[in-house]
Amino acid sequence: MEKDPVGFIGLGVMGGPMALNLVRAGTPLVVWNRTAAGAEPLREAGAAVAATPDEVFRRAGTVLLMLADDTAIDAVLARSTGEFAARVAGRTVVHMGTTSPGYSRALEADVKAAGGRYVEAPVSGSREPARAGRLVGMLAGDEDAVADVEPLLAPVCHQTFGCGAVPDALLMKLSVNLFLITQVTGLAEAFHFADRHGIDQRRLADILAAGPMASTVSRGKAAGLVSRDFTVQAAILDVLKNNRLIAAEARASGVASPLLDACLALYRETAELGLGGADMAAVVHALEARTERGAIDGHEADAEREAAVGSEARPEPGDAVDHKTLTELRVGVGHETRTESGVGVGHETGTELGVGVGHKTLTEIGVGVGHEARAEPEASGGDDARTDRAAPVSHLARTDRDAPVAHEARGER
């Protein structure tokens, strides 16, 4: 029995290899790409190349979309025109890219209202796993639609996971990406630290590869950091886009994300260095630039935040913490020592430094600077401004305010 054609739109760094794997597995594929040259490898592999997105929808009952953002998706669906309903009615639209969960939820509603079916199917992995058919798929949507789509992804994903209703697959993808972003950024910082101390980076890579933290990601990125080969697997600009999506979702739900926010600033700085098309491990360049300009511990940011919050949020000299003053504790940060006049202002918070002694809460000992420092989104700010104003200390304060019981538990530990 002849298989029904499947559509595939978006043949970029990820979409191209994914579509090739489908064709090689015998899937009758109809493809379209904004840049015609991107479709040529698919034509050579046996796929039919459509002249327009509309042709893909006319010829295929299920259409996979691997597109960069919501603007590109809306364009191929003709969502703002009267053609939208005719394009999606009776078809299954599979959204495989990464957008905001809210966008996906609204798109599902529109597709269903027009008589179509909708499945979220974002994937975890970069270009090499895409080439090898070793991506991990996350699916959400109505059970019957998910059941029909899942087998189609077998040549693309070595494992797939049901995540429930839309937009939970995208929320899962954002959670996965948060871990990926912070992991790779930490790895780059470790190599930068080793380099500036004259440590053999190849030996560092070998030790990490032999230890319990080793992974496919850590080995691949470590090799690039050693060789300084930043051939793209996951581009800086794509990581920055994902970082902003996660940060926006964290803000909307009131979730603290201090590590993510530090990463956002670093990836933005890397892009500003002209490295937007390089692999995400190239974030090491932003770390090197900070070191070169003497901002090792973020002293400039510290000064700006201290000026912004004013003196009223700072602890008074001699505030007691289990009968010891903060001066007596002399909390060390790097090569410096911070006393009561500066606690809770820098990048290192009381939690990280172990300041929460006894039964006193971090807020009581003066780490609540973030209560005043926490900036709310402004109409003119956008993702960058919203994220950059929410300094690491403000996240700690936000979490502490929402979890009063945790203060004492933290002190007792």
GROMACS .gro file of C-alpha atoms in nm:
model
  413
    1MET     CA    1   0.000   0.000   0.000
    2GLU     CA    2   0.139   0.337  -0.102
    3LYS     CA    3   0.215   0.577   0.182
    4ASP     CA    4   0.053   0.919   0.194
    5PRO     CA    5   0.291   1.208   0.124
    6VAL     CA    6   0.425   1.398   0.422
    7GLY     CA    7   0.515   1.766   0.400
    8PHE     CA    8   0.829   1.922   0.546
    9ILE     CA    9   0.886   2.298   0.553
   10GLY     CA   10   1.213   2.450   0.679
   11LEU     CA   11   1.539   2.292   0.562
   12GLY     CA   12   1.798   2.476   0.769
   13VAL     CA   13   2.072   2.352   1.001
   14MET     CA   14   1.832   2.113   1.173
   15GLY     CA   15   1.552   2.072   0.922
   16GLY     CA   16   1.772   1.968   0.630
   17PRO     CA   17   1.927   1.662   0.799
   18MET     CA   18   1.592   1.566   0.953
   19ALA     CA   19   1.417   1.573   0.616
   20LEU     CA   20   1.698   1.374   0.454
   21ASN     CA   21   1.659   1.101   0.716
   22LEU     CA   22   1.287   1.081   0.643
   23VAL     CA   23   1.348   1.044   0.267
   24ARG     CA   24   1.618   0.781   0.319
   25ALA     CA   25   1.377   0.585   0.539
   26GLY     CA   26   1.126   0.570   0.254
   27THR     CA   27   0.891   0.850   0.360
   28PRO     CA   28   0.733   1.013   0.050
   29LEU     CA   29   0.826   1.372   0.124
   30VAL     CA   30   0.712   1.704  -0.026
   31VAL     CA   31   0.942   1.986   0.086
   32TRP     CA   32   0.968   2.361   0.064
   33ASN     CA   33   1.238   2.600   0.181
   34ARG     CA   34   1.250   2.979   0.170
   35THR     CA   35   1.593   2.957   0.004
   36ALA     CA   36   1.557   2.727  -0.296
   37ALA     CA   37   1.917   2.605  -0.276
   38GLY     CA   38   1.842   2.447   0.061
   39ALA     CA   39   1.598   2.207  -0.105
   40GLU     CA   40   1.843   2.072  -0.365
   41PRO     CA   41   1.993   1.796  -0.144
   42LEU     CA   42   1.637   1.676  -0.081
   43ARG     CA   43   1.555   1.676  -0.451
   44GLU     CA   44   1.867   1.470  -0.517
   45ALA     CA   45   1.762   1.225  -0.243
   46GLY     CA   46   1.423   1.173  -0.405
   47ALA     CA   47   1.192   1.423  -0.234
   48ALA     CA   48   0.943   1.630  -0.430
   49VAL     CA   49   1.023   2.002  -0.409
   50ALA     CA   50   0.719   2.229  -0.399
   51ALA     CA   51   0.715   2.576  -0.547
   52THR     CA   52   0.518   2.727  -0.258
   53PRO     CA   53   0.411   2.637   0.096
   54ASP     CA   54   0.054   2.615  -0.027
   55GLU     CA   55   0.156   2.334  -0.263
   56VAL     CA   56   0.296   2.138   0.031
   57PHE     CA   57  -0.036   2.162   0.215
   58ARG     CA   58  -0.233   2.068  -0.095
   59ARG     CA   59  -0.025   1.754  -0.152
   60ALA     CA   60   0.031   1.633   0.207
   61GLY     CA   61  -0.205   1.540   0.489
   62THR     CA   62   0.058   1.590   0.760
   63VAL     CA   63   0.302   1.881   0.743
   64LEU     CA   64   0.610   1.909   0.966
   65LEU     CA   65   0.729   2.263   1.033
   66MET     CA   66   1.092   2.316   1.139
   67LEU     CA   67   1.103   2.694   1.130
   68ALA     CA   68   1.299   2.960   1.313
   69ASP     CA   69   1.024   3.153   1.487
   70ASP     CA   70   0.657   3.242   1.504
   71THR     CA   71   0.686   3.496   1.221
   72ALA     CA   72   0.813   3.228   0.983
   73ILE     CA   73   0.540   2.985   1.094
   74ASP     CA   74   0.263   3.240   1.046
   75ALA     CA   75   0.397   3.322   0.700
   76VAL     CA   76   0.394   2.963   0.568
   77LEU     CA   77   0.049   2.905   0.720
   78ALA     CA   78  -0.083   3.233   0.574
   79ARG     CA   79  -0.225   3.279   0.922
   80SER     CA   80  -0.317   3.645   0.881
   81THR     CA   81  -0.508   3.584   0.558
   82GLY     CA   82  -0.823   3.414   0.443
   83GLU     CA   83  -0.610   3.129   0.303
   84PHE     CA   84  -0.525   2.997   0.648
   85ALA     CA   85  -0.840   2.792   0.700
   86ALA     CA   86  -0.819   2.629   0.358
   87ARG     CA   87  -0.452   2.551   0.411
   88VAL     CA   88  -0.487   2.367   0.743
   89ALA     CA   89  -0.839   2.220   0.727
   90GLY     CA   90  -0.827   1.840   0.731
   91ARG     CA   91  -0.451   1.838   0.785
   92THR     CA   92  -0.222   1.776   1.080
   93VAL     CA   93   0.018   2.062   1.151
   94VAL     CA   94   0.329   1.950   1.344
   95HIS     CA   95   0.525   2.232   1.508
   96MET     CA   96   0.882   2.107   1.561
   97GLY     CA   97   1.064   2.434   1.623
   98THR     CA   98   1.099   2.633   1.944
   99THR     CA   99   0.864   2.921   2.014
  100SER     CA  100   0.696   3.057   2.323
  101PRO     CA  101   0.443   2.821   2.481
  102GLY     CA  102   0.179   3.092   2.461
  103TYR     CA  103   0.223   3.124   2.086
  104SER     CA  104   0.186   2.749   2.044
  105ARG     CA  105  -0.129   2.737   2.255
  106ALA     CA  106  -0.290   3.010   2.043
  107LEU     CA  107  -0.183   2.842   1.719
  108GLU     CA  108  -0.339   2.513   1.829
  109ALA     CA  109  -0.668   2.692   1.892
  110ASP     CA  110  -0.661   2.853   1.546
  111VAL     CA  111  -0.574   2.529   1.367
  112LYS     CA  112  -0.849   2.337   1.545
  113ALA     CA  113  -1.103   2.613   1.477
  114ALA     CA  114  -1.019   2.584   1.107
  115GLY     CA  115  -1.079   2.207   1.110
  116GLY     CA  116  -0.719   2.087   1.139
  117ARG     CA  117  -0.519   1.892   1.398
  118TYR     CA  118  -0.214   2.022   1.582
  119VAL     CA  119   0.083   1.854   1.746
  120GLU     CA  120   0.381   2.007   1.924
  121ALA     CA  121   0.695   1.805   1.855
  122PRO     CA  122   1.007   2.005   1.951
  123VAL     CA  123   1.332   1.810   1.951
  124SER     CA  124   1.641   1.812   2.170
  125GLY     CA  125   1.974   1.792   1.992
  126SER     CA  126   2.193   1.983   1.749
  127ARG     CA  127   2.315   1.932   1.394
  128GLU     CA  128   2.516   1.611   1.447
  129PRO     CA  129   2.237   1.426   1.630
  130ALA     CA  130   2.001   1.547   1.359
  131ARG     CA  131   2.226   1.396   1.093
  132ALA     CA  132   2.250   1.070   1.285
  133GLY     CA  133   1.876   1.046   1.353
  134ARG     CA  134   1.950   1.063   1.725
  135LEU     CA  135   1.729   1.352   1.831
  136VAL     CA  136   1.495   1.328   2.129
  137GLY     CA  137   1.135   1.421   2.053
  138MET     CA  138   0.878   1.568   2.290
  139LEU     CA  139   0.515   1.547   2.180
  140ALA     CA  140   0.200   1.719   2.299
  141GLY     CA  141  -0.152   1.741   2.164
  142ASP     CA  142  -0.467   1.535   2.130
  143GLU     CA  143  -0.394   1.167   2.181
  144ASP     CA  144  -0.512   1.055   1.837
  145ALA     CA  145  -0.302   1.316   1.658
  146VAL     CA  146   0.007   1.236   1.867
  147ALA     CA  147  -0.041   0.865   1.800
  148ASP     CA  148  -0.045   0.929   1.424
  149VAL     CA  149   0.259   1.159   1.426
  150GLU     CA  150   0.489   0.963   1.656
  151PRO     CA  151   0.570   0.680   1.409
  152LEU     CA  152   0.658   0.933   1.140
  153LEU     CA  153   0.940   1.064   1.360
  154ALA     CA  154   1.118   0.730   1.401
  155PRO     CA  155   1.384   0.809   1.135
  156VAL     CA  156   1.450   1.142   1.306
  157CYS     CA  157   1.427   1.068   1.680
  158HIS     CA  158   1.580   0.768   1.854
  159GLN     CA  159   1.339   0.832   2.141
  160THR     CA  160   1.013   1.023   2.176
  161PHE     CA  161   0.825   1.119   2.491
  162GLY     CA  162   0.462   1.213   2.533
  163CYS     CA  163   0.425   1.531   2.735
  164GLY     CA  164   0.048   1.570   2.757
  165ALA     CA  165  -0.146   1.868   2.631
  166VAL     CA  166  -0.017   2.170   2.438
  167PRO     CA  167   0.201   2.360   2.533
  168ASP     CA  168   0.367   2.114   2.770
  169ALA     CA  169   0.606   1.976   2.507
  170LEU     CA  170   0.745   2.325   2.455
  171LEU     CA  171   0.766   2.386   2.828
  172MET     CA  172   0.961   2.061   2.852
  173LYS     CA  173   1.188   2.174   2.568
  174LEU     CA  174   1.257   2.505   2.743
  175SER     CA  175   1.345   2.315   3.061
  176VAL     CA  176   1.587   2.096   2.866
  177ASN     CA  177   1.740   2.399   2.697
  178LEU     CA  178   1.786   2.578   3.029
  179PHE     CA  179   2.002   2.290   3.147
  180LEU     CA  180   2.192   2.279   2.816
  181ILE     CA  181   2.265   2.652   2.817
  182THR     CA  182   2.389   2.664   3.175
  183GLN     CA  183   2.589   2.342   3.130
  184VAL     CA  184   2.779   2.461   2.822
  185THR     CA  185   2.836   2.806   2.971
  186GLY     CA  186   2.980   2.650   3.286
  187LEU     CA  187   3.205   2.428   3.075
  188ALA     CA  188   3.333   2.728   2.881
  189GLU     CA  189   3.401   2.914   3.205
  190ALA     CA  190   3.592   2.615   3.342
  191PHE     CA  191   3.817   2.610   3.034
  192HIS     CA  192   3.867   2.985   3.055
  193PHE     CA  193   3.959   2.956   3.422
  194ALA     CA  194   4.207   2.676   3.346
  195ASP     CA  195   4.358   2.868   3.056
  196ARG     CA  196   4.422   3.180   3.264
  197HIS     CA  197   4.593   2.968   3.530
  198GLY     CA  198   4.821   2.795   3.280
  199ILE     CA  199   4.647   2.458   3.310
  200ASP     CA  200   4.674   2.210   3.022
  201GLN     CA  201   4.332   2.228   2.857
  202ARG     CA  202   4.370   1.893   2.684
  203ARG     CA  203   4.433   1.732   3.019
  204LEU     CA  204   4.125   1.908   3.158
  205ALA     CA  205   3.917   1.770   2.871
  206ASP     CA  206   4.051   1.418   2.936
  207ILE     CA  207   3.975   1.439   3.307
  208LEU     CA  208   3.621   1.564   3.246
  209ALA     CA  209   3.563   1.291   2.985
  210ALA     CA  210   3.674   1.024   3.232
  211GLY     CA  211   3.459   1.147   3.517
  212PRO     CA  212   3.093   1.118   3.619
  213MET     CA  213   2.993   1.449   3.457
  214ALA     CA  214   3.090   1.337   3.107
  215SER     CA  215   2.827   1.347   2.832
  216THR     CA  216   2.806   1.370   2.456
  217VAL     CA  217   2.761   1.745   2.494
  218SER     CA  218   3.053   1.794   2.732
  219ARG     CA  219   3.291   1.588   2.518
  220GLY     CA  220   3.194   1.765   2.197
  221LYS     CA  221   3.207   2.116   2.339
  222ALA     CA  222   3.531   2.046   2.527
  223ALA     CA  223   3.695   1.936   2.202
  224GLY     CA  224   3.589   2.262   2.040
  225LEU     CA  225   3.717   2.466   2.332
  226VAL     CA  226   4.055   2.293   2.319
  227SER     CA  227   4.095   2.330   1.943
  228ARG     CA  228   3.916   2.667   1.924
  229ASP     CA  229   3.699   2.519   1.651
  230PHE     CA  230   3.355   2.671   1.687
  231THR     CA  231   3.196   2.522   1.376
  232VAL     CA  232   2.826   2.556   1.438
  233GLN     CA  233   2.624   2.283   1.600
  234ALA     CA  234   2.392   2.516   1.790
  235ALA     CA  235   2.451   2.878   1.690
  236ILE     CA  236   2.502   3.160   1.939
  237LEU     CA  237   2.204   3.351   1.797
  238ASP     CA  238   1.979   3.046   1.826
  239VAL     CA  239   2.090   2.992   2.185
  240LEU     CA  240   2.028   3.360   2.259
  241LYS     CA  241   1.676   3.327   2.115
  242ASN     CA  242   1.608   3.024   2.333
  243ASN     CA  243   1.756   3.198   2.635
  244ARG     CA  244   1.520   3.490   2.586
  245LEU     CA  245   1.219   3.261   2.545
  246ILE     CA  246   1.299   3.082   2.871
  247ALA     CA  247   1.366   3.410   3.053
  248ALA     CA  248   1.034   3.553   2.935
  249GLU     CA  249   0.848   3.243   3.052
  250ALA     CA  250   1.028   3.259   3.388
  251ARG     CA  251   0.930   3.624   3.431
  252ALA     CA  252   0.568   3.555   3.338
  253SER     CA  253   0.540   3.276   3.594
  254GLY     CA  254   0.749   3.442   3.869
  255VAL     CA  255   1.018   3.172   3.860
  256ALA     CA  256   1.371   3.263   3.970
  257SER     CA  257   1.631   3.198   3.699
  258PRO     CA  258   1.961   3.357   3.811
  259LEU     CA  259   2.190   3.119   3.619
  260LEU     CA  260   1.991   3.165   3.300
  261ASP     CA  261   2.008   3.543   3.334
  262ALA     CA  262   2.385   3.537   3.370
  263CYS     CA  263   2.402   3.322   3.056
  264LEU     CA  264   2.174   3.557   2.863
  265ALA     CA  265   2.412   3.846   2.918
  266LEU     CA  266   2.710   3.634   2.807
  267TYR     CA  267   2.546   3.507   2.487
  268ARG     CA  268   2.432   3.856   2.398
  269GLU     CA  269   2.787   3.982   2.449
  270THR     CA  270   2.918   3.699   2.229
  271ALA     CA  271   2.677   3.796   1.951
  272GLU     CA  272   2.789   4.158   1.985
  273LEU     CA  273   3.144   4.039   1.922
  274GLY     CA  274   3.028   3.927   1.576
  275LEU     CA  275   3.007   3.557   1.662
  276GLY     CA  276   2.633   3.504   1.623
  277GLY     CA  277   2.685   3.227   1.367
  278ALA     CA  278   2.946   3.039   1.571
  279ASP     CA  279   2.874   2.741   1.792
  280MET     CA  280   2.748   2.811   2.143
  281ALA     CA  281   3.083   2.710   2.296
  282ALA     CA  282   3.215   3.036   2.149
  283VAL     CA  283   3.059   3.201   2.455
  284VAL     CA  284   3.410   3.162   2.595
  285HIS     CA  285   3.497   3.474   2.392
  286ALA     CA  286   3.262   3.682   2.608
  287LEU     CA  287   3.428   3.548   2.922
  288GLU     CA  288   3.770   3.634   2.782
  289ALA     CA  289   3.651   3.983   2.691
  290ARG     CA  290   3.525   4.039   3.045
  291THR     CA  291   3.856   3.926   3.189
  292GLU     CA  292   4.047   4.153   2.954
  293ARG     CA  293   3.850   4.459   3.057
  294GLY     CA  294   3.894   4.382   3.426
  295ALA     CA  295   3.537   4.275   3.507
  296ILE     CA  296   3.630   3.938   3.655
  297ASP     CA  297   3.372   3.947   3.934
  298GLY     CA  298   3.132   4.186   3.769
  299HIS     CA  299   3.252   4.482   3.975
  300GLU     CA  300   3.096   4.731   3.735
  301ALA     CA  301   2.757   4.562   3.761
  302ASP     CA  302   2.794   4.552   4.139
  303ALA     CA  303   2.850   4.925   4.152
  304GLU     CA  304   2.550   4.995   3.930
  305ARG     CA  305   2.321   4.778   4.140
  306GLU     CA  306   2.450   4.926   4.465
  307ALA     CA  307   2.378   5.275   4.337
  308ALA     CA  308   2.032   5.170   4.218
  309VAL     CA  309   1.912   5.009   4.539
  310GLY     CA  310   2.024   5.287   4.773
  311SER     CA  311   2.142   5.256   5.126
  312GLU     CA  312   1.812   5.169   5.294
  313ALA     CA  313   1.829   4.800   5.191
  314ARG     CA  314   2.177   4.743   5.329
  315PRO     CA  315   2.228   4.587   5.671
  316GLU     CA  316   2.350   4.816   5.945
  317PRO     CA  317   2.706   4.764   6.066
  318GLY     CA  318   2.717   4.511   6.346
  319ASP     CA  319   2.385   4.335   6.266
  320ALA     CA  320   2.396   4.011   6.461
  321VAL     CA  321   2.393   3.672   6.296
  322ASP     CA  322   2.390   3.413   6.571
  323HIS     CA  323   2.591   3.653   6.795
  324LYS     CA  324   2.847   3.720   6.526
  325THR     CA  325   2.862   4.024   6.310
  326LEU     CA  326   2.897   4.001   5.935
  327THR     CA  327   3.232   4.168   5.984
  328GLU     CA  328   3.344   3.877   6.201
  329LEU     CA  329   3.224   3.630   5.939
  330ARG     CA  330   3.436   3.806   5.676
  331VAL     CA  331   3.270   3.635   5.385
  332GLY     CA  332   3.527   3.576   5.112
  333VAL     CA  333   3.450   3.640   4.747
  334GLY     CA  334   3.739   3.541   4.518
  335HIS     CA  335   4.045   3.730   4.631
  336GLU     CA  336   3.845   3.988   4.823
  337THR     CA  337   3.667   3.998   5.156
  338ARG     CA  338   3.323   4.147   5.190
  339THR     CA  339   3.200   4.281   5.524
  340GLU     CA  340   2.860   4.401   5.634
  341SER     CA  341   2.864   4.701   5.404
  342GLY     CA  342   2.856   4.497   5.086
  343VAL     CA  343   2.676   4.168   5.155
  344GLY     CA  344   2.417   4.066   4.900
  345VAL     CA  345   2.511   4.317   4.632
  346GLY     CA  346   2.747   4.121   4.407
  347HIS     CA  347   2.712   3.820   4.182
  348GLU     CA  348   2.781   3.583   4.471
  349THR     CA  349   2.482   3.571   4.704
  350GLY     CA  350   2.453   3.460   5.062
  351THR     CA  351   2.318   3.122   4.954
  352GLU     CA  352   2.625   3.045   4.746
  353LEU     CA  353   2.865   3.166   5.012
  354GLY     CA  354   2.698   2.991   5.303
  355VAL     CA  355   2.601   3.307   5.488
  356GLY     CA  356   2.269   3.167   5.613
  357VAL     CA  357   2.399   3.052   5.951
  358GLY     CA  358   2.185   2.971   6.252
  359HIS     CA  359   1.812   3.040   6.230
  360LYS     CA  360   1.847   3.378   6.067
  361THR     CA  361   1.710   3.413   5.717
  362LEU     CA  362   1.908   3.554   5.428
  363THR     CA  363   1.674   3.853   5.420
  364GLU     CA  364   1.737   3.920   5.791
  365ILE     CA  365   2.110   3.933   5.739
  366GLY     CA  366   2.080   4.180   5.458
  367VAL     CA  367   2.071   3.976   5.140
  368GLY     CA  368   1.729   4.117   5.062
  369VAL     CA  369   1.876   4.393   4.849
  370GLY     CA  370   1.692   4.235   4.559
  371HIS     CA  371   1.356   4.343   4.706
  372GLU     CA  372   1.423   4.694   4.588
  373ALA     CA  373   1.657   4.598   4.307
  374ARG     CA  374   1.411   4.371   4.129
  375ALA     CA  375   1.307   4.553   3.814
  376GLU     CA  376   0.972   4.499   3.651
  377PRO     CA  377   0.933   4.476   3.273
  378GLU     CA  378   0.902   4.811   3.099
  379ALA     CA  379   0.715   4.872   2.778
  380SER     CA  380   1.028   4.980   2.595
  381GLY     CA  381   1.260   4.717   2.737
  382GLY     CA  382   1.204   4.394   2.545
  383ASP     CA  383   1.355   4.064   2.648
  384ASP     CA  384   1.705   4.204   2.702
  385ALA     CA  385   1.602   4.483   2.932
  386ARG     CA  386   1.359   4.271   3.126
  387THR     CA  387   1.618   4.003   3.188
  388ASP     CA  388   1.917   4.228   3.250
  389ARG     CA  389   1.739   4.431   3.515
  390ALA     CA  390   1.651   4.120   3.711
  391ALA     CA  391   1.989   4.077   3.877
  392PRO     CA  392   2.097   3.750   4.040
  393VAL     CA  393   2.029   3.882   4.389
  394SER     CA  394   1.672   3.979   4.296
  395HIS     CA  395   1.598   3.619   4.201
  396LEU     CA  396   1.714   3.502   4.542
  397ALA     CA  397   1.496   3.763   4.712
  398ARG     CA  398   1.197   3.665   4.498
  399THR     CA  399   1.237   3.297   4.582
  400ASP     CA  400   1.289   3.374   4.951
  401ARG     CA  401   0.973   3.585   4.965
  402ASP     CA  402   0.769   3.302   4.821
  403ALA     CA  403   0.912   3.033   5.050
  404PRO     CA  404   0.928   3.159   5.410
  405VAL     CA  405   0.958   2.807   5.548
  406ALA     CA  406   1.267   2.745   5.338
  407HIS     CA  407   1.457   3.023   5.517
  408GLU     CA  408   1.477   2.838   5.843
  409ALA     CA  409   1.546   2.507   5.674
  410ARG     CA  410   1.832   2.668   5.488
  411GLY     CA  411   1.970   2.813   5.811
  412GLU     CA  412   1.948   2.481   5.990
  413ARG     CA  413   2.143   2.310   5.718
   0.00000   0.00000   0.00000
